[in-house]
Amino acid sequence: LDSHGPVFYIQKRTGKGGKHFSMYKFRSMFVNADLIREELESLNEADGYLFKIRNDPRITRAGKMLRKFSLDELPQIINVIKGDMSLIGPRPERPEFVEKLKSIIPYYSERHCVKPGITGWAQIRYAYGATVDDTIEKLRYDLYYVKHFSIFFDLIIMIETIKVVLFGRGAR
């Protein structure tokens, strides 16, 4: 609504078994945000791994609203229908980040033994990761989910996710 370009953003992500797939989202950033990302990476202390930035200048005004209520994630239902993702599971990450994180965080690959999800235990229990230490903590939640996977656990996560979306706590 407030910037030129496509409505959908398609990005490669890593799924179950380390398989790559195209994940769909509503575009919430300006076109060519990756060019701005290169500038921001030079400011990042995490050795090139770009974590979410507060007041990210790449996000459009409409994108802020989409993200506040997690509406930018809705097109991922297409990924669920295609079988690339589940409703519940560890969030899928970009392949280049997965490779880097696997090299510095033991057991990072274990999160890929289940399908990634639109929402998950780590997303409702831990703020968006800003450091490698945060990523390690989120991995603990992901591995807890993998170990305790059940329909009842998924139901709890779904109820908590609905609360997050309704009250706009999803944007960090």
XYZ file of N, CA and C in Angstrom:
516
model
N 0.805 -1.204 0.000
C 0.000 0.000 0.000
C 0.846 1.265 0.000
N 1.999 1.229 0.631
C 2.789 2.459 0.728
C 4.180 2.348 0.094
N 4.374 1.323 -0.746
C 5.638 1.223 -1.485
C 5.390 0.397 -2.743
N 6.181 0.670 -3.765
C 6.010 -0.088 -5.010
C 6.606 -1.483 -4.855
N 6.128 -2.386 -5.690
C 6.665 -3.742 -5.675
C 5.587 -4.774 -5.461
N 5.987 -6.048 -5.456
C 5.024 -7.142 -5.322
C 4.412 -7.196 -3.917
N 3.244 -7.790 -3.833
C 2.552 -7.957 -2.552
C 3.202 -9.083 -1.751
N 3.622 -10.139 -2.470
C 4.204 -11.288 -1.796
C 5.727 -11.240 -1.829
N 6.310 -11.764 -0.774
C 7.752 -11.893 -0.676
C 8.035 -13.390 -0.576
N 8.903 -13.884 -1.422
C 9.235 -15.311 -1.439
C 10.702 -15.440 -1.069
N 10.976 -16.300 -0.096
C 12.337 -16.436 0.395
C 12.659 -17.905 0.632
N 13.868 -18.317 0.299
C 14.320 -19.686 0.556
C 14.485 -19.880 2.056
N 13.988 -21.016 2.535
C 14.119 -21.390 3.934
C 14.514 -22.854 4.015
N 14.972 -23.269 5.191
C 15.367 -24.659 5.419
C 14.273 -25.349 6.216
N 13.837 -26.508 5.703
C 12.754 -27.256 6.331
C 13.205 -28.584 6.890
N 12.258 -29.483 7.007
C 12.509 -30.813 7.568
C 13.604 -31.521 6.770
N 14.529 -32.121 7.494
C 15.618 -32.842 6.865
C 16.629 -31.948 6.163
N 16.571 -30.637 6.424
C 17.498 -29.705 5.788
C 17.119 -29.344 4.355
N 15.942 -29.801 3.921
C 15.476 -29.524 2.561
C 15.079 -28.048 2.443
N 15.461 -27.420 1.337
C 15.118 -26.024 1.101
C 13.763 -25.915 0.422
N 13.031 -24.866 0.742
C 11.740 -24.601 0.113
C 11.537 -23.091 0.024
N 10.576 -22.678 -0.773
C 10.241 -21.261 -0.907
C 9.117 -20.932 0.054
N 9.377 -20.009 0.976
C 8.375 -19.607 1.954
C 7.730 -18.303 1.500
N 6.411 -18.233 1.656
C 5.648 -17.073 1.218
C 5.262 -16.196 2.403
N 5.357 -14.877 2.192
C 4.927 -13.903 3.192
C 4.364 -12.700 2.446
N 3.572 -11.897 3.149
C 3.246 -10.593 2.597
C 4.485 -9.734 2.757
N 4.819 -8.986 1.713
C 6.006 -8.134 1.769
C 5.770 -7.005 2.769
N 6.670 -6.865 3.723
C 6.553 -5.823 4.744
C 7.731 -4.847 4.695
N 8.650 -5.088 3.774
C 9.815 -4.212 3.627
C 9.829 -3.590 2.242
N 10.610 -2.534 2.123
C 10.780 -1.909 0.829
C 11.473 -2.875 -0.122
N 11.218 -2.720 -1.417
C 11.912 -3.514 -2.426
C 13.407 -3.205 -2.291
N 14.242 -4.205 -2.532
C 15.703 -4.101 -2.412
C 16.171 -3.898 -0.972
N 15.403 -4.390 -0.023
C 15.788 -4.290 1.387
C 17.105 -5.001 1.648
N 17.433 -5.998 0.810
C 18.701 -6.712 1.004
C 19.909 -5.810 0.769
N 19.764 -4.799 -0.087
C 20.864 -3.854 -0.289
C 21.096 -3.036 0.976
N 20.009 -2.630 1.620
C 20.129 -1.906 2.888
C 20.686 -2.845 3.947
N 20.316 -4.146 3.872
C 20.787 -5.138 4.833
C 22.309 -5.195 4.862
N 22.937 -5.085 3.686
C 24.397 -5.136 3.630
C 25.008 -4.017 4.454
N 24.407 -2.826 4.397
C 24.895 -1.715 5.214
C 24.701 -2.008 6.697
N 23.544 -2.560 7.038
C 23.246 -2.848 8.430
C 24.133 -3.953 8.983
N 24.490 -4.930 8.137
C 25.354 -6.025 8.593
C 26.687 -5.510 9.096
N 27.191 -4.464 8.476
C 28.479 -3.928 8.904
C 28.382 -3.337 10.311
N 27.168 -2.992 10.740
C 26.969 -2.466 12.087
C 26.710 -3.571 13.112
N 26.437 -4.774 12.619
C 26.045 -5.874 13.484
C 27.271 -6.534 14.106
N 27.200 -6.827 15.390
C 28.324 -7.444 16.104
C 28.326 -8.961 16.001
N 27.306 -9.550 15.385
C 27.160 -11.013 15.395
C 27.834 -11.678 14.200
N 28.945 -11.126 13.736
C 29.745 -11.761 12.696
C 28.951 -12.065 11.422
N 28.190 -11.063 10.973
C 27.508 -11.215 9.699
C 26.126 -11.823 9.761
N 25.692 -12.318 10.892
C 24.353 -12.881 11.006
C 23.425 -11.730 11.345
N 22.536 -11.390 10.427
C 21.663 -10.241 10.640
C 20.453 -10.627 11.463
N 20.393 -10.104 12.655
C 19.242 -10.327 13.510
C 18.273 -9.173 13.337
N 17.073 -9.345 13.812
C 16.046 -8.312 13.717
C 16.546 -7.050 14.422
N 16.271 -5.929 13.821
C 16.752 -4.649 14.323
C 15.559 -3.818 14.784
N 15.676 -3.202 15.935
C 14.612 -2.309 16.399
C 14.496 -1.136 15.448
N 13.273 -0.734 15.175
C 13.002 0.390 14.267
C 13.723 0.215 12.940
N 13.679 -0.991 12.414
C 14.341 -1.336 11.158
C 13.880 -0.385 10.051
N 14.803 0.348 9.428
C 14.416 1.321 8.402
C 13.907 0.679 7.112
N 14.043 -0.639 6.979
C 13.597 -1.318 5.768
C 12.099 -1.630 5.780
N 11.455 -1.521 6.934
C 10.045 -1.888 7.071
C 9.149 -0.725 6.645
N 8.157 -1.029 5.821
C 7.209 -0.013 5.366
C 6.197 0.284 6.482
N 5.440 1.380 6.321
C 4.404 1.702 7.317
C 3.350 0.592 7.370
N 2.901 0.133 6.198
C 1.925 -0.968 6.166
C 2.558 -2.232 6.754
N 3.842 -2.435 6.494
C 4.555 -3.592 7.018
C 4.585 -3.624 8.536
N 4.676 -2.447 9.159
C 4.670 -2.393 10.623
C 3.359 -2.940 11.179
N 2.245 -2.572 10.524
C 0.945 -3.080 10.975
C 0.824 -4.583 10.715
N 1.260 -5.014 9.534
C 1.214 -6.447 9.220
C 1.994 -7.237 10.257
N 3.183 -6.745 10.590
C 4.031 -7.458 11.543
C 3.488 -7.404 12.966
N 2.908 -6.274 13.354
C 2.391 -6.135 14.713
C 1.387 -7.232 15.034
N 0.548 -7.575 14.068
C -0.463 -8.608 14.287
C -0.127 -9.911 13.558
N 1.131 -10.059 13.147
C 1.638 -11.262 12.468
C 0.870 -11.605 11.199
N 0.229 -10.631 10.589
C -0.528 -10.872 9.365
C 0.380 -11.140 8.171
N 1.636 -10.707 8.249
C 2.576 -10.970 7.156
C 2.849 -12.463 7.000
N 2.514 -13.245 8.026
C 2.748 -14.689 8.013
C 1.615 -15.483 7.349
N 0.460 -14.867 7.125
C -0.703 -15.588 6.602
C -0.442 -16.384 5.317
N 0.307 -15.861 4.345
C 0.545 -16.654 3.132
C 1.290 -17.966 3.371
N 1.842 -18.147 4.555
C 2.524 -19.406 4.848
C 1.546 -20.573 4.918
N 0.256 -20.274 4.951
C -0.759 -21.330 4.853
C -0.542 -22.091 3.541
N -0.089 -21.388 2.498
C 0.229 -22.041 1.217
C 1.313 -23.089 1.441
N 2.326 -22.743 2.241
C 3.405 -23.689 2.541
C 2.889 -24.889 3.324
N 1.910 -24.667 4.205
C 1.321 -25.771 4.964
C 0.560 -26.695 4.009
N -0.225 -26.109 3.117
C -0.991 -26.909 2.150
C -0.056 -27.700 1.237
N 1.054 -27.082 0.823
C 2.022 -27.759 -0.045
C 2.806 -28.845 0.697
N 2.780 -28.823 2.036
C 3.500 -29.834 2.820
C 4.902 -29.434 3.224
N 5.310 -28.205 2.927
C 6.643 -27.732 3.319
C 6.713 -27.373 4.796
N 5.572 -26.947 5.338
C 5.512 -26.486 6.717
C 4.303 -27.094 7.411
N 4.311 -26.949 8.723
C 3.192 -27.335 9.567
C 2.677 -26.050 10.233
N 1.536 -26.120 10.870
C 1.080 -24.948 11.622
C 1.999 -24.685 12.811
N 2.428 -25.770 13.468
C 3.254 -25.675 14.668
C 4.597 -26.357 14.421
N 5.665 -25.723 14.873
C 7.001 -26.299 14.755
C 8.040 -25.203 14.867
N 9.304 -25.555 14.849
C 10.356 -24.525 14.874
C 10.246 -23.632 13.641
N 10.489 -22.350 13.800
C 10.426 -21.440 12.664
C 11.537 -21.779 11.666
N 11.215 -21.777 10.365
C 12.247 -22.058 9.372
C 13.194 -20.867 9.232
N 14.438 -21.158 8.996
C 15.459 -20.113 8.879
C 16.030 -20.123 7.478
N 16.673 -19.026 7.104
C 17.312 -18.913 5.794
C 18.513 -19.861 5.729
N 18.706 -20.544 4.577
C 19.785 -21.545 4.464
C 21.170 -21.009 4.818
N 21.485 -19.793 4.417
C 22.823 -19.260 4.724
C 23.010 -19.061 6.226
N 21.949 -18.727 6.940
C 22.032 -18.591 8.385
C 22.121 -19.960 9.044
N 21.376 -20.933 8.516
C 21.417 -22.290 9.057
C 22.844 -22.826 9.001
N 23.506 -22.658 7.872
C 24.880 -23.159 7.734
C 25.804 -22.505 8.753
N 25.670 -21.212 8.930
C 26.510 -20.498 9.891
C 26.208 -20.959 11.321
N 24.920 -21.064 11.639
C 24.542 -21.456 13.002
C 24.926 -22.898 13.308
N 24.820 -23.783 12.319
C 25.239 -25.172 12.526
C 26.725 -25.259 12.872
N 27.508 -24.338 12.336
C 28.950 -24.380 12.579
C 29.323 -23.833 13.957
N 28.440 -23.068 14.574
C 28.794 -22.484 15.872
C 27.924 -22.948 17.039
N 26.771 -23.591 16.739
C 25.871 -24.045 17.805
C 25.679 -25.554 17.701
N 26.168 -26.301 18.691
C 25.966 -27.752 18.667
C 24.478 -28.109 18.645
N 24.136 -29.146 17.918
C 22.778 -29.692 17.823
C 21.784 -28.778 17.101
N 22.263 -27.732 16.449
C 21.335 -26.832 15.747
C 20.524 -27.590 14.696
N 21.144 -28.557 14.017
C 20.459 -29.306 12.958
C 19.316 -30.163 13.479
N 19.319 -30.483 14.761
C 18.284 -31.356 15.322
C 16.890 -30.762 15.181
N 16.807 -29.457 15.085
C 15.492 -28.816 14.936
C 14.868 -29.142 13.588
N 15.664 -29.672 12.657
C 15.166 -29.997 11.318
C 14.625 -31.427 11.209
N 14.417 -32.097 12.337
C 13.855 -33.446 12.275
C 12.324 -33.408 12.235
N 11.739 -32.222 12.375
C 10.292 -32.033 12.223
C 10.072 -30.910 11.217
N 8.854 -30.852 10.676
C 8.542 -29.762 9.760
C 8.568 -28.436 10.509
N 9.057 -27.399 9.873
C 8.998 -26.080 10.511
C 7.546 -25.618 10.580
N 7.280 -24.666 11.448
C 5.914 -24.212 11.626
C 5.739 -22.716 11.480
N 4.495 -22.323 11.294
C 4.162 -20.896 11.248
C 4.364 -20.297 12.631
N 4.062 -21.079 13.654
C 4.307 -20.657 15.029
C 4.942 -21.821 15.770
N 5.488 -21.538 16.932
C 6.135 -22.600 17.692
C 6.361 -22.204 19.136
N 6.840 -23.164 19.897
C 7.089 -22.977 21.325
C 8.077 -21.839 21.566
N 9.124 -21.768 20.783
C 10.118 -20.704 20.953
C 9.520 -19.327 20.653
N 8.623 -19.251 19.666
C 8.050 -17.962 19.290
C 7.142 -17.393 20.370
N 6.456 -18.253 21.095
C 5.539 -17.735 22.115
C 6.194 -17.610 23.484
N 7.349 -18.235 23.652
C 8.005 -18.219 24.960
C 9.255 -17.355 25.037
N 9.767 -16.913 23.899
C 11.030 -16.170 23.924
C 10.962 -15.029 22.922
N 11.465 -13.895 23.301
C 11.482 -12.729 22.411
C 12.336 -13.011 21.178
N 12.156 -12.223 20.166
C 12.908 -12.394 18.921
C 14.397 -12.329 19.218
N 15.161 -13.248 18.654
C 16.594 -13.336 18.912
C 17.372 -12.146 18.389
N 18.241 -11.615 19.228
C 19.073 -10.486 18.825
C 20.552 -10.851 18.817
N 20.888 -12.022 19.377
C 22.279 -12.437 19.454
C 22.365 -13.942 19.234
N 23.577 -14.431 19.112
C 23.778 -15.877 19.012
C 23.309 -16.544 20.303
N 23.532 -15.901 21.451
C 23.061 -16.462 22.721
C 21.538 -16.594 22.728
N 20.837 -15.613 22.169
C 19.377 -15.713 22.051
C 18.987 -16.877 21.150
N 19.729 -17.079 20.085
C 19.450 -18.183 19.166
C 19.643 -19.520 19.872
N 20.651 -19.614 20.714
C 20.873 -20.838 21.497
C 19.690 -21.076 22.431
N 19.214 -20.021 23.070
C 18.065 -20.160 23.971
C 16.817 -20.589 23.203
N 16.591 -20.001 22.023
C 15.442 -20.394 21.211
C 15.583 -21.845 20.757
N 16.808 -22.282 20.484
C 17.044 -23.673 20.109
C 16.628 -24.603 21.242
N 16.870 -24.196 22.468
C 16.436 -25.018 23.610
C 14.922 -25.219 23.580
N 14.192 -24.171 23.289
C 12.732 -24.288 23.186
C 12.345 -25.181 22.013
N 13.026 -25.020 20.878
C 12.735 -25.857 19.708
C 12.987 -27.329 20.009
N 14.099 -27.628 20.666
C 14.418 -29.021 20.982
C 13.457 -29.594 22.030
N 13.012 -28.752 22.945
C 11.989 -29.183 23.910
C 10.720 -29.565 23.152
N 10.344 -28.747 22.169
C 9.153 -29.053 21.369
C 9.331 -30.386 20.633
N 10.482 -30.570 20.013
C 10.734 -31.803 19.263
C 10.620 -33.011 20.191
N 11.176 -32.905 21.385
C 11.163 -34.028 22.329
C 9.764 -34.310 22.876
N 8.956 -33.271 23.081
C 7.647 -33.429 23.720
C 6.480 -33.252 22.754
N 6.748 -33.422 21.479
C 5.735 -33.269 20.433
C 4.478 -34.073 20.754
N 3.315 -33.405 20.729
C 2.028 -34.083 20.921
C 0.915 -33.156 20.447
N -0.238 -33.711 20.215
C -1.394 -32.907 19.809
C -1.774 -31.942 20.929
N -1.700 -32.394 22.171
C -2.021 -31.530 23.310
C -1.057 -30.342 23.384
N 0.238 -30.608 23.191
C 1.244 -29.541 23.213
C 0.977 -28.552 22.070
N 0.650 -29.079 20.883
C 0.322 -28.207 19.745
C -0.891 -27.339 20.060
N -1.870 -27.883 20.737
C -3.063 -27.122 21.099
C -2.710 -25.967 22.041
N -1.862 -26.232 23.002
C -1.407 -25.176 23.924
C -0.700 -24.070 23.140
N 0.183 -24.452 22.240
C 0.917 -23.468 21.438
C -0.054 -22.654 20.574
N -1.047 -23.315 19.994
C -2.020 -22.614 19.151
C -2.817 -21.593 19.965
N -3.253 -21.975 21.161
C -4.006 -21.053 22.020
C -3.140 -19.850 22.403
N -1.904 -20.107 22.772
C -0.994 -19.014 23.133
C -0.699 -18.113 21.935
N -0.592 -18.703 20.759
C -0.347 -17.929 19.545
C -1.525 -17.001 19.257
N -2.722 -17.497 19.435
C -3.916 -16.672 19.213
C -3.890 -15.463 20.144
N -3.495 -15.665 21.385
C -3.378 -14.544 22.329
C -2.351 -13.529 21.839
N -1.205 -14.015 21.368
C -0.140 -13.133 20.877
C -0.651 -12.303 19.699
N -1.334 -12.944 18.759
C -1.825 -12.256 17.571
C -2.920 -11.251 17.942
N -3.881 -11.655 18.778
C -4.978 -10.772 19.145
C -4.512 -9.522 19.881
N -3.501 -9.680 20.719
C -3.034 -8.553 21.506
C -1.823 -7.856 20.896
N -1.433 -8.251 19.664
C -0.367 -7.577 18.948
C 0.999 -7.668 19.593
N 1.230 -8.736 20.338
C 2.535 -8.893 21.004
C 3.545 -9.603 20.113
N 3.149 -9.943 18.885
C 4.019 -10.720 18.023
C 5.181 -9.947 17.439
N 5.049 -8.641 17.298
C 6.118 -7.841 16.708
C 7.117 -7.452 17.768
N 8.367 -7.736 17.499
C 9.432 -7.401 18.454
C 10.445 -6.530 17.741
